[in-house]
Amino acid sequence: MPPPPKPVRRAPAGTLVAYVRSGRTVAVRNAPNGPVVAQLSSRTQFGSPRTFAATPAGHGLHVITTELPNGRIGWVDAHGALRLSRTTVSLDVDLSSRLLRVRVAGRLARTMRVGVGASGTSTPTGRFAITDKLRGSAYSSVYGCCILALSGHQTNLPPGWTGGDRLAIHGGSTAGAVSTGCLHADEADLRYLMRVVPLGAQITIHP
């Protein structure tokens, strides 16, 4: 009799997420065995669990982290300080149509209209990750109910701007190109994102 067929190994669903274990620190390098560019604790500057969007890279991981400029990928050792998980949630933003799409396990789950960066302070494009989910009222009423901070930075801030350079999704007008780079969503959509989107989920922003 012929041997039984070998079982087909399916690729794991979703994308990899890495959490820094409580009380630990992780060294982010610019390449395997490269110089350390950041030493990061288990909490972000806003107090959230430190979470990376990650992809396997040898005996380590390539990670998206706000400590590096937009478009730069860091490398971390995959052992010891990290706990790994996966998510099937991803976000996609089309700046030209001002639409944010949420996909779960590859299926379109929700589409929402967003406000985007105005002329001169356009929203940066690229691949980023969700780093924090915060109450808007803890910072300012202008943010609405909720803030989803992104790993990316606004590199085209207006003169005299004092509000920081981190990109985020938060409350505000969705009427067009109206922001200093962040994405604005209405309250119902923000509350949905807070429920559904985990830390470490990837968001791709394209023209």
PDB file of C-alpha atoms in Angstrom:
ATOM      1  CA  MET A   1       0.000   0.000   0.000  1.00  0.00           C
ATOM      2  CA  PRO A   2       1.237   3.527  -0.702  1.00  0.00           C
ATOM      3  CA  PRO A   3       2.193   5.602   2.347  1.00  0.00           C
ATOM      4  CA  PRO A   4      -0.496   7.936   3.640  1.00  0.00           C
ATOM      5  CA  PRO A   5      -0.255  11.500   2.348  1.00  0.00           C
ATOM      6  CA  LYS A   6       1.627  13.904   4.527  1.00  0.00           C
ATOM      7  CA  PRO A   7      -0.549  16.462   6.282  1.00  0.00           C
ATOM      8  CA  VAL A   8      -0.560  19.892   4.668  1.00  0.00           C
ATOM      9  CA  ARG A   9       0.910  22.530   6.929  1.00  0.00           C
ATOM     10  CA  ARG A  10      -1.076  25.721   6.738  1.00  0.00           C
ATOM     11  CA  ALA A  11       0.599  29.050   7.315  1.00  0.00           C
ATOM     12  CA  PRO A  12      -0.422  30.611  10.641  1.00  0.00           C
ATOM     13  CA  ALA A  13      -3.306  33.042  10.280  1.00  0.00           C
ATOM     14  CA  GLY A  14      -2.781  36.770  10.636  1.00  0.00           C
ATOM     15  CA  THR A  15       0.327  38.728  11.539  1.00  0.00           C
ATOM     16  CA  LEU A  16       2.767  38.362  14.398  1.00  0.00           C
ATOM     17  CA  VAL A  17       2.577  40.530  17.517  1.00  0.00           C
ATOM     18  CA  ALA A  18       5.342  40.690  20.146  1.00  0.00           C
ATOM     19  CA  TYR A  19       4.803  41.914  23.718  1.00  0.00           C
ATOM     20  CA  VAL A  20       7.667  42.905  26.004  1.00  0.00           C
ATOM     21  CA  ARG A  21       7.224  40.919  29.214  1.00  0.00           C
ATOM     22  CA  SER A  22       6.441  42.894  32.360  1.00  0.00           C
ATOM     23  CA  GLY A  23       9.571  44.186  34.066  1.00  0.00           C
ATOM     24  CA  ARG A  24      11.839  43.281  31.158  1.00  0.00           C
ATOM     25  CA  THR A  25      13.671  45.433  28.633  1.00  0.00           C
ATOM     26  CA  VAL A  26      14.463  44.714  25.023  1.00  0.00           C
ATOM     27  CA  ALA A  27      17.300  46.031  22.860  1.00  0.00           C
ATOM     28  CA  VAL A  28      16.270  47.217  19.408  1.00  0.00           C
ATOM     29  CA  ARG A  29      19.053  47.018  16.843  1.00  0.00           C
ATOM     30  CA  ASN A  30      19.191  48.329  13.294  1.00  0.00           C
ATOM     31  CA  ALA A  31      20.151  44.811  12.069  1.00  0.00           C
ATOM     32  CA  PRO A  32      21.071  41.403  13.547  1.00  0.00           C
ATOM     33  CA  ASN A  33      24.243  41.933  15.619  1.00  0.00           C
ATOM     34  CA  GLY A  34      24.076  45.617  14.715  1.00  0.00           C
ATOM     35  CA  PRO A  35      24.358  48.557  17.120  1.00  0.00           C
ATOM     36  CA  VAL A  36      21.597  49.068  19.679  1.00  0.00           C
ATOM     37  CA  VAL A  37      19.405  52.018  18.680  1.00  0.00           C
ATOM     38  CA  ALA A  38      16.954  51.841  21.613  1.00  0.00           C
ATOM     39  CA  GLN A  39      16.526  50.082  24.964  1.00  0.00           C
ATOM     40  CA  LEU A  40      12.795  49.727  25.588  1.00  0.00           C
ATOM     41  CA  SER A  41      10.869  48.824  28.734  1.00  0.00           C
ATOM     42  CA  SER A  42       7.612  46.905  28.940  1.00  0.00           C
ATOM     43  CA  ARG A  43       5.537  50.128  28.878  1.00  0.00           C
ATOM     44  CA  THR A  44       5.192  52.874  26.256  1.00  0.00           C
ATOM     45  CA  GLN A  45       5.490  56.576  27.024  1.00  0.00           C
ATOM     46  CA  PHE A  46       1.690  56.574  27.473  1.00  0.00           C
ATOM     47  CA  GLY A  47       1.720  53.617  29.868  1.00  0.00           C
ATOM     48  CA  SER A  48       0.416  50.931  27.496  1.00  0.00           C
ATOM     49  CA  PRO A  49       1.947  47.445  27.261  1.00  0.00           C
ATOM     50  CA  ARG A  50       4.884  47.651  24.841  1.00  0.00           C
ATOM     51  CA  THR A  51       3.725  45.862  21.706  1.00  0.00           C
ATOM     52  CA  PHE A  52       5.379  45.445  18.319  1.00  0.00           C
ATOM     53  CA  ALA A  53       4.065  44.455  14.929  1.00  0.00           C
ATOM     54  CA  ALA A  54       6.650  41.840  13.998  1.00  0.00           C
ATOM     55  CA  THR A  55       7.875  39.506  11.262  1.00  0.00           C
ATOM     56  CA  PRO A  56      10.337  36.619  11.727  1.00  0.00           C
ATOM     57  CA  ALA A  57      13.952  37.404  10.816  1.00  0.00           C
ATOM     58  CA  GLY A  58      16.408  34.595  11.498  1.00  0.00           C
ATOM     59  CA  HIS A  59      16.656  33.983  15.243  1.00  0.00           C
ATOM     60  CA  GLY A  60      14.989  37.334  15.874  1.00  0.00           C
ATOM     61  CA  LEU A  61      12.201  39.586  14.706  1.00  0.00           C
ATOM     62  CA  HIS A  62      11.879  42.627  12.515  1.00  0.00           C
ATOM     63  CA  VAL A  63       9.666  45.093  14.405  1.00  0.00           C
ATOM     64  CA  ILE A  64       7.830  48.326  13.742  1.00  0.00           C
ATOM     65  CA  THR A  65       8.511  50.725  16.597  1.00  0.00           C
ATOM     66  CA  THR A  66       7.944  54.434  17.129  1.00  0.00           C
ATOM     67  CA  GLU A  67      11.535  54.807  18.361  1.00  0.00           C
ATOM     68  CA  LEU A  68      12.709  54.591  14.734  1.00  0.00           C
ATOM     69  CA  PRO A  69      11.907  57.015  11.893  1.00  0.00           C
ATOM     70  CA  ASN A  70       9.030  56.280   9.515  1.00  0.00           C
ATOM     71  CA  GLY A  71       9.922  53.467   7.145  1.00  0.00           C
ATOM     72  CA  ARG A  72      12.748  52.074   9.311  1.00  0.00           C
ATOM     73  CA  ILE A  73      12.466  48.563  10.724  1.00  0.00           C
ATOM     74  CA  GLY A  74      14.231  47.456  13.898  1.00  0.00           C
ATOM     75  CA  TRP A  75      15.495  44.004  14.888  1.00  0.00           C
ATOM     76  CA  VAL A  76      15.116  42.319  18.272  1.00  0.00           C
ATOM     77  CA  ASP A  77      16.139  38.966  19.697  1.00  0.00           C
ATOM     78  CA  ALA A  78      13.072  36.734  19.761  1.00  0.00           C
ATOM     79  CA  HIS A  79      13.957  35.000  23.043  1.00  0.00           C
ATOM     80  CA  GLY A  80      13.573  35.875  26.697  1.00  0.00           C
ATOM     81  CA  ALA A  81      11.949  39.279  26.965  1.00  0.00           C
ATOM     82  CA  LEU A  82       9.175  38.777  24.412  1.00  0.00           C
ATOM     83  CA  ARG A  83       5.828  37.017  24.426  1.00  0.00           C
ATOM     84  CA  LEU A  84       4.437  36.263  20.967  1.00  0.00           C
ATOM     85  CA  SER A  85       0.879  36.249  19.710  1.00  0.00           C
ATOM     86  CA  ARG A  86      -0.964  36.788  16.421  1.00  0.00           C
ATOM     87  CA  THR A  87      -3.772  38.996  15.177  1.00  0.00           C
ATOM     88  CA  THR A  88      -5.983  38.704  12.109  1.00  0.00           C
ATOM     89  CA  VAL A  89      -6.987  42.384  12.284  1.00  0.00           C
ATOM     90  CA  SER A  90      -5.401  44.907   9.911  1.00  0.00           C
ATOM     91  CA  LEU A  91      -6.204  48.449   8.817  1.00  0.00           C
ATOM     92  CA  ASP A  92      -5.821  50.103   5.427  1.00  0.00           C
ATOM     93  CA  VAL A  93      -6.179  53.841   4.765  1.00  0.00           C
ATOM     94  CA  ASP A  94      -6.677  55.315   1.297  1.00  0.00           C
ATOM     95  CA  LEU A  95      -5.876  59.027   1.591  1.00  0.00           C
ATOM     96  CA  SER A  96      -7.294  59.936  -1.833  1.00  0.00           C
ATOM     97  CA  SER A  97     -10.726  58.539  -1.024  1.00  0.00           C
ATOM     98  CA  ARG A  98     -10.403  59.287   2.733  1.00  0.00           C
ATOM     99  CA  LEU A  99     -11.535  55.784   3.631  1.00  0.00           C
ATOM    100  CA  LEU A 100     -10.245  53.549   6.419  1.00  0.00           C
ATOM    101  CA  ARG A 101     -10.966  49.854   5.975  1.00  0.00           C
ATOM    102  CA  VAL A 102     -10.826  47.278   8.754  1.00  0.00           C
ATOM    103  CA  ARG A 103     -10.145  43.694   7.732  1.00  0.00           C
ATOM    104  CA  VAL A 104     -10.506  40.673   9.992  1.00  0.00           C
ATOM    105  CA  ALA A 105      -9.041  37.401   8.732  1.00  0.00           C
ATOM    106  CA  GLY A 106      -8.792  38.969   5.278  1.00  0.00           C
ATOM    107  CA  ARG A 107     -12.458  39.916   5.111  1.00  0.00           C
ATOM    108  CA  LEU A 108     -13.683  43.498   5.005  1.00  0.00           C
ATOM    109  CA  ALA A 109     -15.345  44.122   8.373  1.00  0.00           C
ATOM    110  CA  ARG A 110     -15.976  47.871   8.294  1.00  0.00           C
ATOM    111  CA  THR A 111     -15.333  50.940   6.133  1.00  0.00           C
ATOM    112  CA  MET A 112     -15.281  54.417   7.647  1.00  0.00           C
ATOM    113  CA  ARG A 113     -14.820  57.957   6.396  1.00  0.00           C
ATOM    114  CA  VAL A 114     -11.845  59.781   7.925  1.00  0.00           C
ATOM    115  CA  GLY A 115     -10.421  63.274   7.931  1.00  0.00           C
ATOM    116  CA  VAL A 116      -6.823  63.398   6.715  1.00  0.00           C
ATOM    117  CA  GLY A 117      -3.882  65.785   6.704  1.00  0.00           C
ATOM    118  CA  ALA A 118      -4.366  69.192   5.136  1.00  0.00           C
ATOM    119  CA  SER A 119      -2.176  70.660   2.399  1.00  0.00           C
ATOM    120  CA  GLY A 120       1.270  71.255   3.867  1.00  0.00           C
ATOM    121  CA  THR A 121       0.666  68.819   6.735  1.00  0.00           C
ATOM    122  CA  SER A 122      -0.325  65.771   4.715  1.00  0.00           C
ATOM    123  CA  THR A 123      -0.654  62.413   6.459  1.00  0.00           C
ATOM    124  CA  PRO A 124       2.551  60.357   5.998  1.00  0.00           C
ATOM    125  CA  THR A 125       2.238  57.142   4.036  1.00  0.00           C
ATOM    126  CA  GLY A 126       3.748  53.768   4.874  1.00  0.00           C
ATOM    127  CA  ARG A 127       3.276  50.794   7.153  1.00  0.00           C
ATOM    128  CA  PHE A 128       2.772  51.497  10.854  1.00  0.00           C
ATOM    129  CA  ALA A 129       1.369  49.767  13.939  1.00  0.00           C
ATOM    130  CA  ILE A 130      -1.093  50.546  16.734  1.00  0.00           C
ATOM    131  CA  THR A 131       0.947  51.281  19.874  1.00  0.00           C
ATOM    132  CA  ASP A 132      -1.609  52.638  22.377  1.00  0.00           C
ATOM    133  CA  LYS A 133      -5.361  52.866  22.932  1.00  0.00           C
ATOM    134  CA  LEU A 134      -6.176  55.857  25.125  1.00  0.00           C
ATOM    135  CA  ARG A 135      -9.109  57.824  26.548  1.00  0.00           C
ATOM    136  CA  GLY A 136      -9.321  61.114  24.706  1.00  0.00           C
ATOM    137  CA  SER A 137     -10.595  62.976  27.774  1.00  0.00           C
ATOM    138  CA  ALA A 138      -7.329  62.233  29.576  1.00  0.00           C
ATOM    139  CA  TYR A 139      -5.538  64.504  27.091  1.00  0.00           C
ATOM    140  CA  SER A 140      -7.968  67.022  25.585  1.00  0.00           C
ATOM    141  CA  SER A 141     -11.618  67.255  24.566  1.00  0.00           C
ATOM    142  CA  VAL A 142     -10.496  67.913  20.979  1.00  0.00           C
ATOM    143  CA  TYR A 143      -9.525  64.242  20.650  1.00  0.00           C
ATOM    144  CA  GLY A 144     -13.058  62.986  21.227  1.00  0.00           C
ATOM    145  CA  CYS A 145     -13.699  59.770  23.117  1.00  0.00           C
ATOM    146  CA  CYS A 146     -10.705  57.801  22.011  1.00  0.00           C
ATOM    147  CA  ILE A 147      -7.183  57.867  20.658  1.00  0.00           C
ATOM    148  CA  LEU A 148      -5.410  55.061  18.827  1.00  0.00           C
ATOM    149  CA  ALA A 149      -1.757  56.095  18.718  1.00  0.00           C
ATOM    150  CA  LEU A 150       0.324  54.918  15.772  1.00  0.00           C
ATOM    151  CA  SER A 151       4.030  54.174  15.579  1.00  0.00           C
ATOM    152  CA  GLY A 152       4.506  56.792  12.856  1.00  0.00           C
ATOM    153  CA  HIS A 153       5.560  60.434  13.095  1.00  0.00           C
ATOM    154  CA  GLN A 154       4.375  63.552  11.313  1.00  0.00           C
ATOM    155  CA  THR A 155       7.403  64.955   9.523  1.00  0.00           C
ATOM    156  CA  ASN A 156       5.618  68.028   8.096  1.00  0.00           C
ATOM    157  CA  LEU A 157       4.465  69.900  11.178  1.00  0.00           C
ATOM    158  CA  PRO A 158       3.407  73.559  10.867  1.00  0.00           C
ATOM    159  CA  PRO A 159       5.687  76.276  12.284  1.00  0.00           C
ATOM    160  CA  GLY A 160       5.194  76.765  16.007  1.00  0.00           C
ATOM    161  CA  TRP A 161       3.369  73.459  16.519  1.00  0.00           C
ATOM    162  CA  THR A 162       3.660  72.218  20.129  1.00  0.00           C
ATOM    163  CA  GLY A 163       1.373  69.175  20.076  1.00  0.00           C
ATOM    164  CA  GLY A 164       3.999  66.514  19.429  1.00  0.00           C
ATOM    165  CA  ASP A 165       4.670  64.583  16.227  1.00  0.00           C
ATOM    166  CA  ARG A 166       3.010  61.203  16.845  1.00  0.00           C
ATOM    167  CA  LEU A 167       0.379  60.092  14.359  1.00  0.00           C
ATOM    168  CA  ALA A 168      -2.946  58.862  15.722  1.00  0.00           C
ATOM    169  CA  ILE A 169      -6.547  58.128  14.908  1.00  0.00           C
ATOM    170  CA  HIS A 170      -8.826  60.286  17.050  1.00  0.00           C
ATOM    171  CA  GLY A 171     -11.922  62.452  17.025  1.00  0.00           C
ATOM    172  CA  GLY A 172     -12.337  65.519  14.824  1.00  0.00           C
ATOM    173  CA  SER A 173     -13.804  66.637  11.548  1.00  0.00           C
ATOM    174  CA  THR A 174     -14.094  64.020   8.823  1.00  0.00           C
ATOM    175  CA  ALA A 175     -15.060  66.626   6.214  1.00  0.00           C
ATOM    176  CA  GLY A 176     -11.868  66.445   4.168  1.00  0.00           C
ATOM    177  CA  ALA A 177      -8.171  67.276   4.348  1.00  0.00           C
ATOM    178  CA  VAL A 178      -8.453  69.063   7.695  1.00  0.00           C
ATOM    179  CA  SER A 179      -5.811  67.802  10.141  1.00  0.00           C
ATOM    180  CA  THR A 180      -2.138  68.355  10.895  1.00  0.00           C
ATOM    181  CA  GLY A 181      -1.492  64.763   9.831  1.00  0.00           C
ATOM    182  CA  CYS A 182      -3.587  62.585  12.114  1.00  0.00           C
ATOM    183  CA  LEU A 183      -6.649  60.666  10.978  1.00  0.00           C
ATOM    184  CA  HIS A 184     -10.030  61.855  12.276  1.00  0.00           C
ATOM    185  CA  ALA A 185     -12.949  59.475  12.780  1.00  0.00           C
ATOM    186  CA  ASP A 186     -16.408  59.872  14.265  1.00  0.00           C
ATOM    187  CA  GLU A 187     -17.210  58.569  17.733  1.00  0.00           C
ATOM    188  CA  ALA A 188     -19.065  55.410  16.699  1.00  0.00           C
ATOM    189  CA  ASP A 189     -16.170  54.364  14.479  1.00  0.00           C
ATOM    190  CA  LEU A 190     -13.593  55.193  17.165  1.00  0.00           C
ATOM    191  CA  ARG A 191     -15.399  53.070  19.742  1.00  0.00           C
ATOM    192  CA  TYR A 192     -15.533  50.223  17.227  1.00  0.00           C
ATOM    193  CA  LEU A 193     -11.783  50.509  16.620  1.00  0.00           C
ATOM    194  CA  MET A 194     -11.084  50.527  20.353  1.00  0.00           C
ATOM    195  CA  ARG A 195     -13.049  47.283  20.731  1.00  0.00           C
ATOM    196  CA  VAL A 196     -11.804  45.413  17.686  1.00  0.00           C
ATOM    197  CA  VAL A 197      -8.240  46.541  16.947  1.00  0.00           C
ATOM    198  CA  PRO A 198      -5.530  45.120  19.231  1.00  0.00           C
ATOM    199  CA  LEU A 199      -2.203  46.686  20.058  1.00  0.00           C
ATOM    200  CA  GLY A 200       0.355  45.613  17.493  1.00  0.00           C
ATOM    201  CA  ALA A 201      -2.119  45.509  14.613  1.00  0.00           C
ATOM    202  CA  GLN A 202      -0.659  46.855  11.386  1.00  0.00           C
ATOM    203  CA  ILE A 203      -2.019  49.865   9.514  1.00  0.00           C
ATOM    204  CA  THR A 204      -1.014  50.693   5.959  1.00  0.00           C
ATOM    205  CA  ILE A 205      -1.520  54.271   4.760  1.00  0.00           C
ATOM    206  CA  HIS A 206      -1.228  54.918   1.027  1.00  0.00           C
ATOM    207  CA  PRO A 207      -1.864  57.916  -1.258  1.00  0.00           C
TER     208      PRO A 207
END
